[in-house]
Amino acid sequence: MIKYRDATPADGAELAHVARRSFTETFGNLYRQEDLATFLDQAFGATGLPSQLTDPAYAVRLAIHDDAIIGFCKVGPVAFPGEWPETAIELHQLYILGPWQGEGVAPVLMDWALATARELGATEVILSVYVDNHRARRFYERYGFVEIGKYAFMVGDQPDDDRLMRLTL
């Protein structure tokens, strides 16, 4: 049975491991090893995701099976360049380990993200998705997200062709 709960600082190391694994399994073959290593360290190293678990600007929800993290969702301030309304929030990550994809975890985490955004007074949710991640794009579109532009998502020195998407709440 899958359980869900808010992340705590004590989850930092395991959460970082799951994030690294999920990103690498999904996208690792697209990058030079040094670019991938740089990104993983920046995003999920000690000053990345684990440090955000103590930052009240971020909220992280975990999916747990047999006492192990199998997925997570993180929302927080919009980090994309440009001017964004103060009432916008970013869906930073929605990661599910491969064996659990298609098992209903993503919808539960997305529902949490949207409910959390509304509770925080957000009027829109912004995210980026890799242009060739068609499964994720279809998932977001089912929730009403629409493409609003392009974004160069940096993995080390390599820019990825991402799409920005917005959902008006």
mmCIF file of C-alpha atoms in Angstrom:
data_model
loop_
_atom_site.group_PDB
_atom_site.id
_atom_site.type_symbol
_atom_site.label_atom_id
_atom_site.label_comp_id
_atom_site.label_asym_id
_atom_site.label_seq_id
_atom_site.Cartn_x
_atom_site.Cartn_y
_atom_site.Cartn_z
ATOM 1 C CA MET A 1 0.000 0.000 0.000
ATOM 2 C CA ILE A 2 1.294 3.439 -0.923
ATOM 3 C CA LYS A 3 1.182 6.113 1.752
ATOM 4 C CA TYR A 4 1.709 9.850 1.417
ATOM 5 C CA ARG A 5 3.148 12.363 3.838
ATOM 6 C CA ASP A 6 4.973 15.659 3.975
ATOM 7 C CA ALA A 7 8.764 15.487 3.802
ATOM 8 C CA THR A 8 10.867 16.376 6.831
ATOM 9 C CA PRO A 9 14.552 17.325 7.035
ATOM 10 C CA ALA A 10 15.284 13.747 8.128
ATOM 11 C CA ASP A 11 14.173 12.586 4.652
ATOM 12 C CA GLY A 12 16.872 14.637 2.910
ATOM 13 C CA ALA A 13 19.423 11.937 2.105
ATOM 14 C CA GLU A 14 16.907 9.334 0.917
ATOM 15 C CA LEU A 15 14.940 11.931 -1.035
ATOM 16 C CA ALA A 16 18.098 13.140 -2.777
ATOM 17 C CA HIS A 17 18.945 9.546 -3.689
ATOM 18 C CA VAL A 18 15.466 8.962 -5.159
ATOM 19 C CA ALA A 19 15.617 12.246 -7.104
ATOM 20 C CA ARG A 20 19.035 11.379 -8.556
ATOM 21 C CA ARG A 21 17.892 7.886 -9.484
ATOM 22 C CA SER A 22 14.657 9.047 -11.077
ATOM 23 C CA PHE A 23 16.317 11.802 -13.121
ATOM 24 C CA THR A 24 19.146 9.512 -14.240
ATOM 25 C CA GLU A 25 16.813 6.656 -15.207
ATOM 26 C CA THR A 26 14.642 9.014 -17.242
ATOM 27 C CA PHE A 27 17.164 11.382 -18.804
ATOM 28 C CA GLY A 28 20.690 10.170 -17.993
ATOM 29 C CA ASN A 29 21.388 8.887 -21.492
ATOM 30 C CA LEU A 30 20.944 12.411 -22.938
ATOM 31 C CA TYR A 31 24.008 13.966 -21.293
ATOM 32 C CA ARG A 32 27.749 13.758 -20.988
ATOM 33 C CA GLN A 33 28.633 12.255 -17.607
ATOM 34 C CA GLU A 34 30.273 15.458 -16.350
ATOM 35 C CA ASP A 35 27.175 17.533 -17.205
ATOM 36 C CA LEU A 36 24.892 15.012 -15.515
ATOM 37 C CA ALA A 37 27.094 14.889 -12.412
ATOM 38 C CA THR A 38 27.172 18.694 -12.167
ATOM 39 C CA PHE A 39 23.395 18.927 -12.449
ATOM 40 C CA LEU A 40 22.715 16.149 -9.953
ATOM 41 C CA ASP A 41 25.038 17.762 -7.425
ATOM 42 C CA GLN A 42 23.500 21.225 -7.857
ATOM 43 C CA ALA A 43 19.886 20.056 -7.837
ATOM 44 C CA PHE A 44 20.028 17.222 -5.330
ATOM 45 C CA GLY A 45 23.269 17.698 -3.394
ATOM 46 C CA ALA A 46 23.471 19.120 0.122
ATOM 47 C CA THR A 47 22.709 22.690 -0.988
ATOM 48 C CA GLY A 48 19.890 21.587 -3.315
ATOM 49 C CA LEU A 49 16.765 19.573 -2.566
ATOM 50 C CA PRO A 50 17.716 18.430 0.975
ATOM 51 C CA SER A 51 18.312 22.041 2.083
ATOM 52 C CA GLN A 52 14.874 23.060 0.814
ATOM 53 C CA LEU A 53 13.208 20.742 3.315
ATOM 54 C CA THR A 54 13.880 23.351 6.007
ATOM 55 C CA ASP A 55 12.876 26.318 3.818
ATOM 56 C CA PRO A 56 9.252 27.370 4.464
ATOM 57 C CA ALA A 57 9.016 28.672 0.867
ATOM 58 C CA TYR A 58 8.957 25.051 -0.366
ATOM 59 C CA ALA A 59 6.584 22.178 0.248
ATOM 60 C CA VAL A 60 7.460 18.564 -0.558
ATOM 61 C CA ARG A 61 5.102 15.591 -0.495
ATOM 62 C CA LEU A 62 6.383 12.016 -0.478
ATOM 63 C CA ALA A 63 4.957 8.769 -1.789
ATOM 64 C CA ILE A 64 6.096 5.871 0.423
ATOM 65 C CA HIS A 65 5.942 2.105 -0.102
ATOM 66 C CA ASP A 66 7.374 -0.352 2.439
ATOM 67 C CA ASP A 67 8.977 2.569 4.302
ATOM 68 C CA ALA A 68 10.892 3.697 1.189
ATOM 69 C CA ILE A 69 10.354 6.840 -0.871
ATOM 70 C CA ILE A 70 9.114 5.929 -4.352
ATOM 71 C CA GLY A 71 8.190 9.416 -5.561
ATOM 72 C CA PHE A 72 7.772 13.020 -4.569
ATOM 73 C CA CYS A 73 6.422 16.391 -5.583
ATOM 74 C CA LYS A 74 7.907 19.809 -4.759
ATOM 75 C CA VAL A 75 6.294 23.249 -5.090
ATOM 76 C CA GLY A 76 7.769 26.635 -4.293
ATOM 77 C CA PRO A 77 8.632 30.073 -5.633
ATOM 78 C CA VAL A 78 8.900 30.481 -9.396
ATOM 79 C CA ALA A 79 12.582 30.295 -10.349
ATOM 80 C CA PHE A 80 12.259 30.814 -14.106
ATOM 81 C CA PRO A 81 13.687 34.042 -15.535
ATOM 82 C CA GLY A 82 11.212 36.791 -16.297
ATOM 83 C CA GLU A 83 8.470 38.537 -14.436
ATOM 84 C CA TRP A 84 5.867 36.365 -12.780
ATOM 85 C CA PRO A 85 2.871 37.366 -10.700
ATOM 86 C CA GLU A 86 3.460 37.239 -6.952
ATOM 87 C CA THR A 87 0.593 34.760 -6.824
ATOM 88 C CA ALA A 88 2.327 32.261 -9.134
ATOM 89 C CA ILE A 89 3.901 29.093 -7.761
ATOM 90 C CA GLU A 90 6.182 26.610 -9.489
ATOM 91 C CA LEU A 91 5.792 22.872 -9.643
ATOM 92 C CA HIS A 92 9.530 22.178 -9.435
ATOM 93 C CA GLN A 93 9.532 18.389 -9.508
ATOM 94 C CA LEU A 94 7.102 15.534 -9.797
ATOM 95 C CA TYR A 95 9.278 12.409 -9.841
ATOM 96 C CA ILE A 96 8.116 8.801 -9.628
ATOM 97 C CA LEU A 97 10.513 5.863 -9.742
ATOM 98 C CA GLY A 98 10.047 3.705 -12.845
ATOM 99 C CA PRO A 99 8.403 0.655 -11.266
ATOM 100 C CA TRP A 100 5.703 2.910 -9.786
ATOM 101 C CA GLN A 101 4.884 4.923 -12.898
ATOM 102 C CA GLY A 102 1.349 4.234 -14.071
ATOM 103 C CA GLU A 103 0.295 3.056 -10.597
ATOM 104 C CA GLY A 104 -1.698 6.165 -9.673
ATOM 105 C CA VAL A 105 1.048 7.928 -7.697
ATOM 106 C CA ALA A 106 1.407 10.939 -10.014
ATOM 107 C CA PRO A 107 -2.276 11.962 -9.857
ATOM 108 C CA VAL A 108 -2.253 11.839 -6.042
ATOM 109 C CA LEU A 109 0.871 14.012 -5.922
ATOM 110 C CA MET A 110 -0.498 16.422 -8.552
ATOM 111 C CA ASP A 111 -3.760 16.783 -6.632
ATOM 112 C CA TRP A 112 -1.696 17.597 -3.532
ATOM 113 C CA ALA A 113 0.366 20.166 -5.480
ATOM 114 C CA LEU A 114 -2.736 21.944 -6.785
ATOM 115 C CA ALA A 115 -4.470 21.891 -3.398
ATOM 116 C CA THR A 116 -1.291 23.253 -1.767
ATOM 117 C CA ALA A 117 -1.029 26.000 -4.389
ATOM 118 C CA ARG A 118 -4.625 27.034 -3.714
ATOM 119 C CA GLU A 119 -4.081 26.974 0.065
ATOM 120 C CA LEU A 120 -1.097 29.301 -0.423
ATOM 121 C CA GLY A 121 -3.243 31.699 -2.438
ATOM 122 C CA ALA A 122 -1.644 30.956 -5.797
ATOM 123 C CA THR A 123 -3.579 31.895 -8.905
ATOM 124 C CA GLU A 124 -1.400 29.935 -11.309
ATOM 125 C CA VAL A 125 1.055 27.053 -11.369
ATOM 126 C CA ILE A 126 4.087 27.148 -13.667
ATOM 127 C CA LEU A 127 6.284 24.210 -14.660
ATOM 128 C CA SER A 128 8.791 23.169 -17.286
ATOM 129 C CA VAL A 129 8.858 19.858 -19.099
ATOM 130 C CA TYR A 130 11.368 18.392 -21.542
ATOM 131 C CA VAL A 131 10.039 18.776 -25.079
ATOM 132 C CA ASP A 132 10.353 15.046 -25.815
ATOM 133 C CA ASN A 133 8.835 13.872 -22.529
ATOM 134 C CA HIS A 134 5.499 13.226 -24.222
ATOM 135 C CA ARG A 135 4.051 11.160 -21.389
ATOM 136 C CA ALA A 136 4.597 13.959 -18.873
ATOM 137 C CA ARG A 137 3.281 16.597 -21.259
ATOM 138 C CA ARG A 138 0.057 14.611 -21.810
ATOM 139 C CA PHE A 139 -0.296 14.188 -18.043
ATOM 140 C CA TYR A 140 0.002 17.951 -17.454
ATOM 141 C CA GLU A 141 -2.359 18.741 -20.315
ATOM 142 C CA ARG A 142 -5.013 16.490 -18.742
ATOM 143 C CA TYR A 143 -4.904 18.825 -15.740
ATOM 144 C CA GLY A 144 -5.369 21.870 -17.956
ATOM 145 C CA PHE A 145 -1.769 23.072 -18.243
ATOM 146 C CA VAL A 146 -1.064 24.913 -21.487
ATOM 147 C CA GLU A 147 2.250 25.683 -23.145
ATOM 148 C CA ILE A 148 3.308 29.313 -22.757
ATOM 149 C CA GLY A 149 6.869 29.340 -24.075
ATOM 150 C CA LYS A 150 10.274 27.747 -24.371
ATOM 151 C CA TYR A 151 12.907 27.391 -21.678
ATOM 152 C CA ALA A 152 16.556 26.332 -21.818
ATOM 153 C CA PHE A 153 16.841 23.913 -18.888
ATOM 154 C CA MET A 154 20.529 23.580 -18.073
ATOM 155 C CA VAL A 155 22.068 20.223 -17.239
ATOM 156 C CA GLY A 156 25.669 21.136 -16.566
ATOM 157 C CA ASP A 157 26.747 22.995 -19.703
ATOM 158 C CA GLN A 158 24.065 21.412 -21.896
ATOM 159 C CA PRO A 159 20.827 23.306 -22.527
ATOM 160 C CA ASP A 160 17.711 21.185 -22.897
ATOM 161 C CA ASP A 161 14.731 22.253 -24.951
ATOM 162 C CA ASP A 162 11.980 22.515 -22.327
ATOM 163 C CA ARG A 163 8.497 23.950 -22.563
ATOM 164 C CA LEU A 164 6.997 26.212 -19.926
ATOM 165 C CA MET A 165 3.420 25.358 -19.048
ATOM 166 C CA ARG A 166 0.846 27.210 -16.976
ATOM 167 C CA LEU A 167 -2.332 26.251 -15.195
ATOM 168 C CA THR A 168 -4.626 29.059 -14.090
ATOM 169 C CA LEU A 169 -6.293 28.106 -10.825
#
